[in-house]
Amino acid sequence: GGQTDEFFVTEHEYITVYRKSNDFCWADELSDDDENAYNKSDESGKFKAVKLAKWGTGARKEDRPTMHFPLVAPNGEEILPIAPDGNPGRWRVGKERMKHLLENELILWEKKDEGWRAYEKIYYDENKSKRLKMRSIFYKIATTADGTNELTNLFDVKDVFDNPKPTALLKELIKNNLSNNDFVLDFFAGSGTIANAVLELNAEEGTNRKFICVQIPEETKRTSAAFRLKYKTILEVTKERIRRASLKIKSKQKSNLPLFAQAKSNGDNPKSKIHNPQSSDLGFKVFRLERSNFRAWTDFTGQKFSDFRPLLESAETPFVAEATNDGILNEILLLEGFPLNSKVTLDSGFQRNKVHRVTSEFSEHRLFITLDDEVWEETIDCAADLDKNDIFICLDNSLNDESKVRLADVCRLKTI
């Protein structure tokens, strides 16, 4: 917050949490249960007694009328729940759950001055963890000022981006809800805090979470620190922030020092340590939405064959003039249903041609792609080791008819 606010200094922000379906469940933090809290015991073991009468908000009979019913005390007296304010109350559990507690002798009765009180017996289980629900107000995680300071430390300049989120906050939201190999999708990447948080978590925990950040090339303000640093768009700030965060992690990995000091407001937590530093993947790819690399066919509307010749000549190559090999390769991946994070390597088994082997955990078959002008005989011989479901993609005019038949006999051949 700042003193420039009109009436009150704003010191809070809002986080909206929603889920697409009931398949997603918020993963609360788990901790070892405190055995000392189970201060009673019987023949079944140590237990703690939790009052069956509801307390706090919603404790009155009218809040849940169906949970207001009598229990029979040890002396045969019918006992009804009483709210903390003395009005008719309600039990914490409904009739079905109460029936289960009665049948399994999980109710403890104690005689007080004001009468009988019923408690639920909860037994200690050393294999059971205690669930710690996240509070609706985050007091000790981080502040917006922490996010600003992080960017200042990375860029050595203040105010590169307005109001960046602190990585500690996003790490807190991510770490319990995303497992190893899960993806985080950020459609408004901004300064790249999500990517920064994922990289830090992976380095700290030895996980392999991944991020997809989307950012339009919105221009930075000409009066901004980012523009003075020659970052003409927010996208350039995003990319540079990820690069600098990766370098910082690498530097810490070499020395195996505490990875990142906690924010001052989070003094109760220990500093993070590098977990298996060699396992951290700190690389990332940048893709830009562009028109297709493949030339679109243009219908002939002329009358003379001489007018048709330029159209035929332009069709000698299937690619537009601005196409690059990397762009063509990535477009082929998408057309064949392979994700952009597929593993692409040069296959050393093919000596005469530059053949890219593409694999993905989401596909049972492989792609073999070459954009060379001619596919040599030795390449066709090596292709004999391909699986029947593998796909070999090359330029149509790089093969003669005999070579096409031979390749189609050992794998799925597709030509461009």
Tab-separated table of C-alpha atoms in Angstrom:
chain	number	residue	atom	x	y	z
A	1	GLY	CA	0.000	0.000	0.000
A	2	GLY	CA	0.973	3.647	-0.314
A	3	GLN	CA	0.152	6.998	1.210
A	4	THR	CA	-1.122	8.208	-2.166
A	5	ASP	CA	-4.426	6.344	-1.666
A	6	GLU	CA	-7.315	8.765	-1.107
A	7	PHE	CA	-8.686	7.491	2.193
A	8	PHE	CA	-7.115	4.241	3.392
A	9	VAL	CA	-3.809	2.632	2.489
A	10	THR	CA	-4.659	-0.482	0.437
A	11	GLU	CA	-2.716	-3.415	1.847
A	12	HIS	CA	-4.535	-6.385	0.353
A	13	GLU	CA	-5.212	-8.021	-2.988
A	14	TYR	CA	-7.673	-10.732	-4.009
A	15	ILE	CA	-6.991	-14.239	-5.337
A	16	THR	CA	-9.870	-15.891	-7.186
A	17	VAL	CA	-9.851	-19.692	-7.065
A	18	TYR	CA	-12.178	-21.806	-9.182
A	19	ARG	CA	-12.216	-25.288	-10.673
A	20	LYS	CA	-13.516	-26.605	-13.956
A	21	SER	CA	-14.953	-29.813	-12.475
A	22	ASN	CA	-15.188	-31.822	-9.273
A	23	ASP	CA	-12.225	-33.890	-10.453
A	24	PHE	CA	-9.938	-31.222	-9.008
A	25	CYS	CA	-9.501	-31.161	-5.240
A	26	TRP	CA	-7.424	-28.551	-3.448
A	27	ALA	CA	-4.444	-30.306	-1.885
A	28	ASP	CA	-3.952	-29.073	1.662
A	29	GLU	CA	-0.596	-29.278	3.373
A	30	LEU	CA	-0.068	-32.471	5.373
A	31	SER	CA	1.944	-32.726	8.560
A	32	ASP	CA	2.607	-35.430	11.149
A	33	ASP	CA	-0.136	-35.638	13.737
A	34	ASP	CA	0.830	-34.528	17.260
A	35	GLU	CA	0.570	-37.589	19.483
A	36	ASN	CA	0.555	-35.373	22.607
A	37	ALA	CA	-2.871	-34.059	21.595
A	38	TYR	CA	-4.336	-37.541	22.209
A	39	ASN	CA	-4.431	-37.249	25.991
A	40	LYS	CA	-6.971	-39.974	26.788
A	41	SER	CA	-6.786	-43.736	26.393
A	42	ASP	CA	-8.807	-46.913	26.707
A	43	GLU	CA	-8.410	-50.530	25.612
A	44	SER	CA	-8.463	-49.419	21.943
A	45	GLY	CA	-5.577	-46.963	22.328
A	46	LYS	CA	-4.886	-43.266	22.756
A	47	PHE	CA	-7.605	-40.837	21.662
A	48	LYS	CA	-8.729	-37.238	21.935
A	49	ALA	CA	-12.273	-36.187	22.800
A	50	VAL	CA	-13.940	-33.676	20.453
A	51	LYS	CA	-17.245	-32.149	21.553
A	52	LEU	CA	-20.164	-33.389	19.468
A	53	ALA	CA	-22.242	-30.249	19.988
A	54	LYS	CA	-21.472	-27.723	17.240
A	55	TRP	CA	-19.750	-24.517	18.285
A	56	GLY	CA	-18.951	-21.275	16.494
A	57	THR	CA	-20.780	-20.127	13.368
A	58	GLY	CA	-23.886	-22.074	12.426
A	59	ALA	CA	-24.277	-23.729	15.856
A	60	ARG	CA	-27.985	-23.042	16.342
A	61	LYS	CA	-30.840	-25.462	15.706
A	62	GLU	CA	-32.302	-23.286	12.947
A	63	ASP	CA	-28.987	-23.459	11.052
A	64	ARG	CA	-29.336	-27.225	10.520
A	65	PRO	CA	-32.684	-28.423	11.944
A	66	THR	CA	-32.094	-32.055	10.883
A	67	MET	CA	-29.009	-32.180	13.103
A	68	HIS	CA	-31.013	-31.341	16.231
A	69	PHE	CA	-32.090	-34.664	17.741
A	70	PRO	CA	-31.744	-36.375	21.140
A	71	LEU	CA	-28.969	-38.696	22.345
A	72	VAL	CA	-29.474	-41.045	25.274
A	73	ALA	CA	-26.979	-40.466	28.100
A	74	PRO	CA	-25.631	-43.317	30.290
A	75	ASN	CA	-28.414	-42.678	32.887
A	76	GLY	CA	-31.133	-42.963	30.229
A	77	GLU	CA	-31.701	-39.228	30.006
A	78	GLU	CA	-32.288	-37.752	26.542
A	79	ILE	CA	-29.779	-35.018	25.804
A	80	LEU	CA	-30.269	-32.323	23.173
A	81	PRO	CA	-27.430	-30.109	21.842
A	82	ILE	CA	-27.157	-26.585	23.231
A	83	ALA	CA	-25.550	-23.710	21.310
A	84	PRO	CA	-22.807	-21.652	23.033
A	85	ASP	CA	-25.285	-18.771	23.521
A	86	GLY	CA	-27.698	-21.072	25.417
A	87	ASN	CA	-30.210	-21.463	22.566
A	88	PRO	CA	-31.181	-24.877	21.144
A	89	GLY	CA	-28.198	-26.110	19.157
A	90	ARG	CA	-27.196	-28.861	16.728
A	91	TRP	CA	-24.692	-31.703	16.562
A	92	ARG	CA	-21.587	-31.629	14.391
A	93	VAL	CA	-22.697	-34.790	12.573
A	94	GLY	CA	-25.955	-36.031	11.113
A	95	LYS	CA	-28.023	-39.060	12.123
A	96	GLU	CA	-26.175	-41.556	9.874
A	97	ARG	CA	-22.766	-40.556	11.157
A	98	MET	CA	-24.076	-40.514	14.746
A	99	LYS	CA	-25.426	-44.030	14.270
A	100	HIS	CA	-21.940	-45.151	13.184
A	101	LEU	CA	-20.360	-43.557	16.274
A	102	LEU	CA	-22.894	-45.264	18.583
A	103	GLU	CA	-22.519	-48.703	16.997
A	104	ASN	CA	-18.709	-48.520	17.214
A	105	GLU	CA	-18.618	-47.129	20.761
A	106	LEU	CA	-16.935	-43.926	19.591
A	107	ILE	CA	-18.892	-41.613	21.934
A	108	LEU	CA	-17.521	-40.557	25.314
A	109	TRP	CA	-19.922	-39.201	27.941
A	110	GLU	CA	-18.787	-36.855	30.691
A	111	LYS	CA	-20.915	-35.528	33.572
A	112	LYS	CA	-20.527	-31.779	34.112
A	113	ASP	CA	-22.241	-29.431	36.573
A	114	GLU	CA	-24.698	-28.399	33.882
A	115	GLY	CA	-25.381	-31.994	32.825
A	116	TRP	CA	-24.125	-34.665	30.441
A	117	ARG	CA	-21.835	-33.808	27.526
A	118	ALA	CA	-21.163	-36.031	24.516
A	119	TYR	CA	-17.737	-36.241	22.825
A	120	GLU	CA	-16.469	-38.068	19.752
A	121	LYS	CA	-13.483	-40.358	20.293
A	122	ILE	CA	-10.779	-39.814	17.655
A	123	TYR	CA	-7.950	-42.352	18.001
A	124	TYR	CA	-4.303	-41.696	17.254
A	125	ASP	CA	-2.959	-43.298	14.065
A	126	GLU	CA	0.774	-42.959	13.482
A	127	ASN	CA	0.238	-43.552	9.755
A	128	LYS	CA	-2.300	-40.752	9.432
A	129	SER	CA	-1.242	-37.187	8.611
A	130	LYS	CA	-2.841	-34.038	9.874
A	131	ARG	CA	-4.429	-31.847	7.200
A	132	LEU	CA	-3.647	-28.138	7.474
A	133	LYS	CA	-6.167	-26.066	5.535
A	134	MET	CA	-4.899	-22.879	3.923
A	135	ARG	CA	-6.138	-19.677	5.554
A	136	SER	CA	-8.187	-17.178	3.539
A	137	ILE	CA	-5.797	-14.360	4.494
A	138	PHE	CA	-2.073	-14.760	3.820
A	139	TYR	CA	-0.224	-12.904	6.530
A	140	LYS	CA	3.273	-14.373	6.377
A	141	ILE	CA	3.921	-15.433	2.780
A	142	ALA	CA	4.922	-12.313	0.858
A	143	THR	CA	3.828	-8.824	-0.188
A	144	THR	CA	3.685	-6.889	-3.447
A	145	ALA	CA	6.780	-5.037	-2.268
A	146	ASP	CA	8.622	-8.376	-2.190
A	147	GLY	CA	7.686	-8.947	-5.837
A	148	THR	CA	9.011	-5.504	-6.773
A	149	ASN	CA	12.261	-6.132	-4.888
A	150	GLU	CA	12.740	-9.475	-6.674
A	151	LEU	CA	12.564	-7.784	-10.082
A	152	THR	CA	14.888	-5.017	-8.927
A	153	ASN	CA	17.445	-7.606	-7.810
A	154	LEU	CA	17.193	-9.450	-11.134
A	155	PHE	CA	17.419	-6.398	-13.415
A	156	ASP	CA	19.454	-4.082	-11.152
A	157	VAL	CA	16.905	-1.367	-11.957
A	158	LYS	CA	13.739	-0.363	-10.112
A	159	ASP	CA	10.217	-0.411	-11.568
A	160	VAL	CA	10.875	-2.588	-14.628
A	161	PHE	CA	7.277	-3.822	-14.289
A	162	ASP	CA	4.370	-2.430	-12.283
A	163	ASN	CA	3.112	-4.450	-9.312
A	164	PRO	CA	4.696	-7.851	-10.071
A	165	LYS	CA	3.456	-10.748	-7.981
A	166	PRO	CA	5.911	-12.238	-5.461
A	167	THR	CA	7.216	-15.680	-6.384
A	168	ALA	CA	6.724	-16.920	-2.801
A	169	LEU	CA	2.965	-16.431	-3.154
A	170	LEU	CA	2.718	-18.366	-6.415
A	171	LYS	CA	4.966	-21.129	-5.119
A	172	GLU	CA	2.632	-21.533	-2.158
A	173	LEU	CA	-0.350	-21.950	-4.502
A	174	ILE	CA	1.484	-24.307	-6.862
A	175	LYS	CA	3.468	-26.659	-4.648
A	176	ASN	CA	0.603	-28.607	-3.057
A	177	ASN	CA	-1.633	-28.724	-6.120
A	178	LEU	CA	0.722	-29.639	-8.942
A	179	SER	CA	2.640	-32.885	-8.984
A	180	ASN	CA	5.846	-33.714	-10.801
A	181	ASN	CA	5.501	-33.233	-14.608
A	182	ASP	CA	2.285	-31.175	-14.274
A	183	PHE	CA	1.828	-27.981	-16.300
A	184	VAL	CA	1.044	-24.440	-15.158
A	185	LEU	CA	-0.735	-22.344	-17.790
A	186	ASP	CA	-0.485	-18.554	-17.486
A	187	PHE	CA	-2.409	-16.676	-20.175
A	188	PHE	CA	-1.249	-13.281	-18.883
A	189	ALA	CA	2.453	-13.848	-18.316
A	190	GLY	CA	3.335	-10.227	-17.529
A	191	SER	CA	6.767	-10.103	-15.901
A	192	GLY	CA	7.015	-13.926	-15.913
A	193	THR	CA	6.514	-14.559	-12.194
A	194	ILE	CA	4.775	-17.900	-12.782
A	195	ALA	CA	7.719	-19.201	-14.813
A	196	ASN	CA	10.149	-17.907	-12.183
A	197	ALA	CA	8.174	-19.645	-9.413
A	198	VAL	CA	8.065	-22.980	-11.262
A	199	LEU	CA	11.819	-22.914	-11.935
A	200	GLU	CA	12.532	-22.179	-8.270
A	201	LEU	CA	10.222	-24.949	-7.041
A	202	ASN	CA	11.800	-27.473	-9.388
A	203	ALA	CA	15.264	-26.534	-8.153
A	204	GLU	CA	14.196	-26.670	-4.501
A	205	GLU	CA	12.202	-29.913	-4.629
A	206	GLY	CA	13.801	-31.819	-7.518
A	207	THR	CA	10.499	-31.817	-9.422
A	208	ASN	CA	9.865	-31.363	-13.134
A	209	ARG	CA	6.825	-29.107	-13.251
A	210	LYS	CA	6.444	-27.212	-16.516
A	211	PHE	CA	5.029	-23.837	-17.473
A	212	ILE	CA	3.305	-22.407	-20.518
A	213	CYS	CA	3.262	-18.614	-20.512
A	214	VAL	CA	1.280	-16.585	-23.053
A	215	GLN	CA	1.890	-12.879	-23.575
A	216	ILE	CA	0.935	-10.588	-26.439
A	217	PRO	CA	3.734	-8.233	-27.591
A	218	GLU	CA	2.164	-5.218	-25.902
A	219	GLU	CA	4.440	-2.191	-26.104
A	220	THR	CA	6.028	-0.860	-22.937
A	221	LYS	CA	5.447	2.769	-22.025
A	222	ARG	CA	8.083	5.102	-23.430
A	223	THR	CA	8.535	6.640	-19.999
A	224	SER	CA	9.070	3.276	-18.295
A	225	ALA	CA	12.297	1.763	-16.978
A	226	ALA	CA	11.714	-1.244	-19.275
A	227	PHE	CA	11.686	0.973	-22.370
A	228	ARG	CA	14.876	2.723	-21.241
A	229	LEU	CA	16.471	-0.735	-20.964
A	230	LYS	CA	15.450	-1.306	-24.626
A	231	TYR	CA	12.662	-3.772	-23.812
A	232	LYS	CA	10.150	-2.491	-26.351
A	233	THR	CA	7.398	-4.980	-25.411
A	234	ILE	CA	6.212	-6.722	-22.250
A	235	LEU	CA	7.048	-10.023	-23.960
A	236	GLU	CA	10.728	-9.027	-24.022
A	237	VAL	CA	10.583	-8.354	-20.267
A	238	THR	CA	8.982	-11.772	-19.733
A	239	LYS	CA	11.695	-13.607	-21.656
A	240	GLU	CA	14.537	-11.708	-20.026
A	241	ARG	CA	13.134	-12.297	-16.546
A	242	ILE	CA	13.053	-16.079	-17.158
A	243	ARG	CA	16.632	-16.017	-18.495
A	244	ARG	CA	17.914	-14.061	-15.492
A	245	ALA	CA	16.012	-16.254	-13.019
A	246	SER	CA	17.570	-19.345	-14.633
A	247	LEU	CA	21.059	-17.854	-14.369
A	248	LYS	CA	20.473	-17.038	-10.714
A	249	ILE	CA	19.420	-20.614	-9.994
A	250	LYS	CA	22.440	-21.986	-11.859
A	251	SER	CA	24.726	-19.735	-9.822
A	252	LYS	CA	23.196	-20.998	-6.572
A	253	GLN	CA	23.403	-24.595	-7.766
A	254	LYS	CA	27.147	-24.327	-8.328
A	255	SER	CA	27.727	-23.211	-4.748
A	256	ASN	CA	24.859	-25.280	-3.254
A	257	LEU	CA	23.966	-22.292	-1.070
A	258	PRO	CA	20.428	-21.507	0.123
A	259	LEU	CA	18.491	-21.027	-3.086
A	260	PHE	CA	16.379	-18.033	-2.240
A	261	ALA	CA	16.127	-16.091	1.000
A	262	GLN	CA	12.576	-15.955	2.259
A	263	ALA	CA	10.717	-12.676	2.289
A	264	LYS	CA	11.117	-10.735	5.523
A	265	SER	CA	7.469	-11.364	6.350
A	266	ASN	CA	8.065	-15.109	6.174
A	267	GLY	CA	10.677	-15.396	8.882
A	268	ASP	CA	9.162	-18.529	10.412
A	269	ASN	CA	10.170	-20.691	7.456
A	270	PRO	CA	13.690	-22.060	6.828
A	271	LYS	CA	15.583	-21.031	3.740
A	272	SER	CA	15.135	-23.235	0.704
A	273	LYS	CA	17.955	-25.608	-0.220
A	274	ILE	CA	18.953	-26.990	-3.602
A	275	HIS	CA	17.490	-30.460	-4.134
A	276	ASN	CA	19.550	-32.590	-6.539
A	277	PRO	CA	20.895	-29.582	-8.462
A	278	GLN	CA	21.885	-31.516	-11.578
A	279	SER	CA	18.257	-32.556	-12.199
A	280	SER	CA	16.853	-29.044	-12.700
A	281	ASP	CA	15.733	-28.238	-16.243
A	282	LEU	CA	16.164	-24.477	-16.631
A	283	GLY	CA	15.619	-24.216	-20.373
A	284	PHE	CA	12.603	-22.825	-22.189
A	285	LYS	CA	11.412	-22.286	-25.758
A	286	VAL	CA	9.695	-19.230	-27.205
A	287	PHE	CA	7.072	-19.639	-29.925
A	288	ARG	CA	5.369	-16.847	-31.829
A	289	LEU	CA	2.003	-17.121	-33.550
A	290	GLU	CA	2.594	-16.659	-37.268
A	291	ARG	CA	1.058	-17.521	-40.597
A	292	SER	CA	1.719	-20.977	-41.986
A	293	ASN	CA	5.137	-21.812	-43.435
A	294	PHE	CA	3.378	-23.741	-46.203
A	295	ARG	CA	2.453	-21.932	-49.390
A	296	ALA	CA	-1.283	-21.765	-50.055
A	297	TRP	CA	-2.381	-22.738	-53.577
A	298	THR	CA	-3.735	-19.874	-55.656
A	299	ASP	CA	-6.409	-20.686	-58.229
A	300	PHE	CA	-5.565	-19.742	-61.826
A	301	THR	CA	-7.909	-17.123	-63.230
A	302	GLY	CA	-6.071	-16.235	-66.459
A	303	GLN	CA	-6.820	-17.205	-70.045
A	304	LYS	CA	-3.391	-17.929	-71.530
A	305	PHE	CA	-0.936	-20.727	-70.704
A	306	SER	CA	1.848	-18.157	-70.513
A	307	ASP	CA	-0.029	-16.568	-67.626
A	308	PHE	CA	-0.105	-19.971	-65.907
A	309	ARG	CA	3.674	-20.457	-66.006
A	310	PRO	CA	4.488	-18.025	-63.093
A	311	LEU	CA	1.952	-19.843	-60.924
A	312	LEU	CA	3.638	-23.171	-61.662
A	313	GLU	CA	7.074	-21.749	-60.960
A	314	SER	CA	5.954	-20.365	-57.599
A	315	ALA	CA	4.709	-23.843	-56.669
A	316	GLU	CA	8.129	-25.439	-57.132
A	317	THR	CA	8.676	-25.078	-53.395
A	318	PRO	CA	5.878	-25.875	-50.930
A	319	PHE	CA	7.120	-23.211	-48.496
A	320	VAL	CA	6.692	-19.450	-48.329
A	321	ALA	CA	9.771	-17.289	-48.851
A	322	GLU	CA	10.026	-16.359	-45.150
A	323	ALA	CA	9.906	-19.977	-43.936
A	324	THR	CA	12.719	-21.307	-41.744
A	325	ASN	CA	13.635	-24.914	-41.077
A	326	ASP	CA	12.809	-24.558	-37.366
A	327	GLY	CA	9.440	-23.004	-38.178
A	328	ILE	CA	8.615	-25.755	-40.695
A	329	LEU	CA	9.693	-28.447	-38.223
A	330	ASN	CA	7.510	-27.062	-35.429
A	331	GLU	CA	4.520	-26.717	-37.741
A	332	ILE	CA	4.904	-30.340	-38.845
A	333	LEU	CA	4.909	-31.406	-35.176
A	334	LEU	CA	1.588	-29.682	-34.597
A	335	LEU	CA	0.056	-31.006	-37.827
A	336	GLU	CA	1.016	-34.538	-36.799
A	337	GLY	CA	-0.466	-34.139	-33.324
A	338	PHE	CA	2.822	-33.855	-31.430
A	339	PRO	CA	3.124	-31.234	-28.651
A	340	LEU	CA	5.654	-28.436	-28.914
A	341	ASN	CA	7.611	-29.839	-25.976
A	342	SER	CA	8.340	-33.061	-27.865
A	343	LYS	CA	11.925	-34.271	-27.805
A	344	VAL	CA	13.605	-33.415	-31.116
A	345	THR	CA	17.075	-34.789	-31.822
A	346	LEU	CA	19.260	-35.336	-34.877
A	347	ASP	CA	19.339	-39.077	-35.526
A	348	SER	CA	23.000	-40.038	-35.839
A	349	GLY	CA	22.009	-43.301	-37.539
A	350	PHE	CA	21.368	-41.396	-40.755
A	351	GLN	CA	24.765	-40.317	-42.091
A	352	ARG	CA	23.992	-38.758	-45.485
A	353	ASN	CA	20.854	-36.800	-44.562
A	354	LYS	CA	19.927	-34.492	-41.703
A	355	VAL	CA	17.047	-36.427	-40.136
A	356	HIS	CA	15.229	-35.180	-37.025
A	357	ARG	CA	13.804	-37.876	-34.726
A	358	VAL	CA	10.754	-36.682	-32.761
A	359	THR	CA	9.374	-38.518	-29.733
A	360	SER	CA	6.763	-37.658	-27.128
A	361	GLU	CA	5.354	-39.338	-24.044
A	362	PHE	CA	1.915	-38.675	-25.530
A	363	SER	CA	2.562	-40.668	-28.721
A	364	GLU	CA	3.375	-44.335	-29.258
A	365	HIS	CA	4.958	-43.731	-32.677
A	366	ARG	CA	7.893	-41.550	-33.756
A	367	LEU	CA	8.398	-38.945	-36.447
A	368	PHE	CA	11.457	-38.849	-38.703
A	369	ILE	CA	11.697	-35.589	-40.638
A	370	THR	CA	14.198	-34.408	-43.228
A	371	LEU	CA	13.932	-31.245	-45.303
A	372	ASP	CA	16.958	-32.046	-47.477
A	373	ASP	CA	16.555	-31.584	-51.218
A	374	GLU	CA	17.563	-35.219	-51.870
A	375	VAL	CA	17.127	-38.346	-49.741
A	376	TRP	CA	20.121	-40.591	-50.341
A	377	GLU	CA	20.159	-44.348	-50.840
A	378	GLU	CA	21.982	-44.850	-47.515
A	379	THR	CA	19.141	-43.062	-45.706
A	380	ILE	CA	16.559	-45.373	-47.240
A	381	ASP	CA	18.649	-48.380	-46.149
A	382	CYS	CA	18.810	-47.053	-42.552
A	383	ALA	CA	15.060	-46.485	-42.558
A	384	ALA	CA	14.605	-50.260	-42.699
A	385	ASP	CA	15.007	-50.271	-38.905
A	386	LEU	CA	11.954	-48.039	-38.376
A	387	ASP	CA	8.751	-49.443	-36.874
A	388	LYS	CA	5.741	-49.931	-39.086
A	389	ASN	CA	3.815	-47.185	-37.240
A	390	ASP	CA	6.656	-44.633	-37.424
A	391	ILE	CA	6.201	-41.749	-39.865
A	392	PHE	CA	8.919	-40.592	-42.283
A	393	ILE	CA	8.339	-37.088	-43.709
A	394	CYS	CA	10.366	-35.529	-46.524
A	395	LEU	CA	10.024	-33.353	-49.619
A	396	ASP	CA	8.105	-35.029	-52.425
A	397	ASN	CA	10.722	-34.202	-55.055
A	398	SER	CA	13.551	-35.551	-52.871
A	399	LEU	CA	12.542	-39.146	-53.719
A	400	ASN	CA	12.057	-41.042	-56.952
A	401	ASP	CA	9.149	-43.465	-57.346
A	402	GLU	CA	11.229	-46.523	-56.446
A	403	SER	CA	12.475	-44.915	-53.211
A	404	LYS	CA	8.917	-43.976	-52.248
A	405	VAL	CA	7.798	-47.591	-52.613
A	406	ARG	CA	10.721	-48.861	-50.516
A	407	LEU	CA	10.104	-46.364	-47.696
A	408	ALA	CA	6.337	-46.946	-47.689
A	409	ASP	CA	7.028	-50.654	-47.255
A	410	VAL	CA	8.794	-50.200	-43.896
A	411	CYS	CA	6.964	-47.225	-42.341
A	412	ARG	CA	4.307	-44.630	-43.010
A	413	LEU	CA	5.687	-42.257	-45.646
A	414	LYS	CA	4.389	-38.713	-45.997
A	415	THR	CA	5.758	-36.234	-48.523
A	416	ILE	CA	5.532	-32.463	-48.742
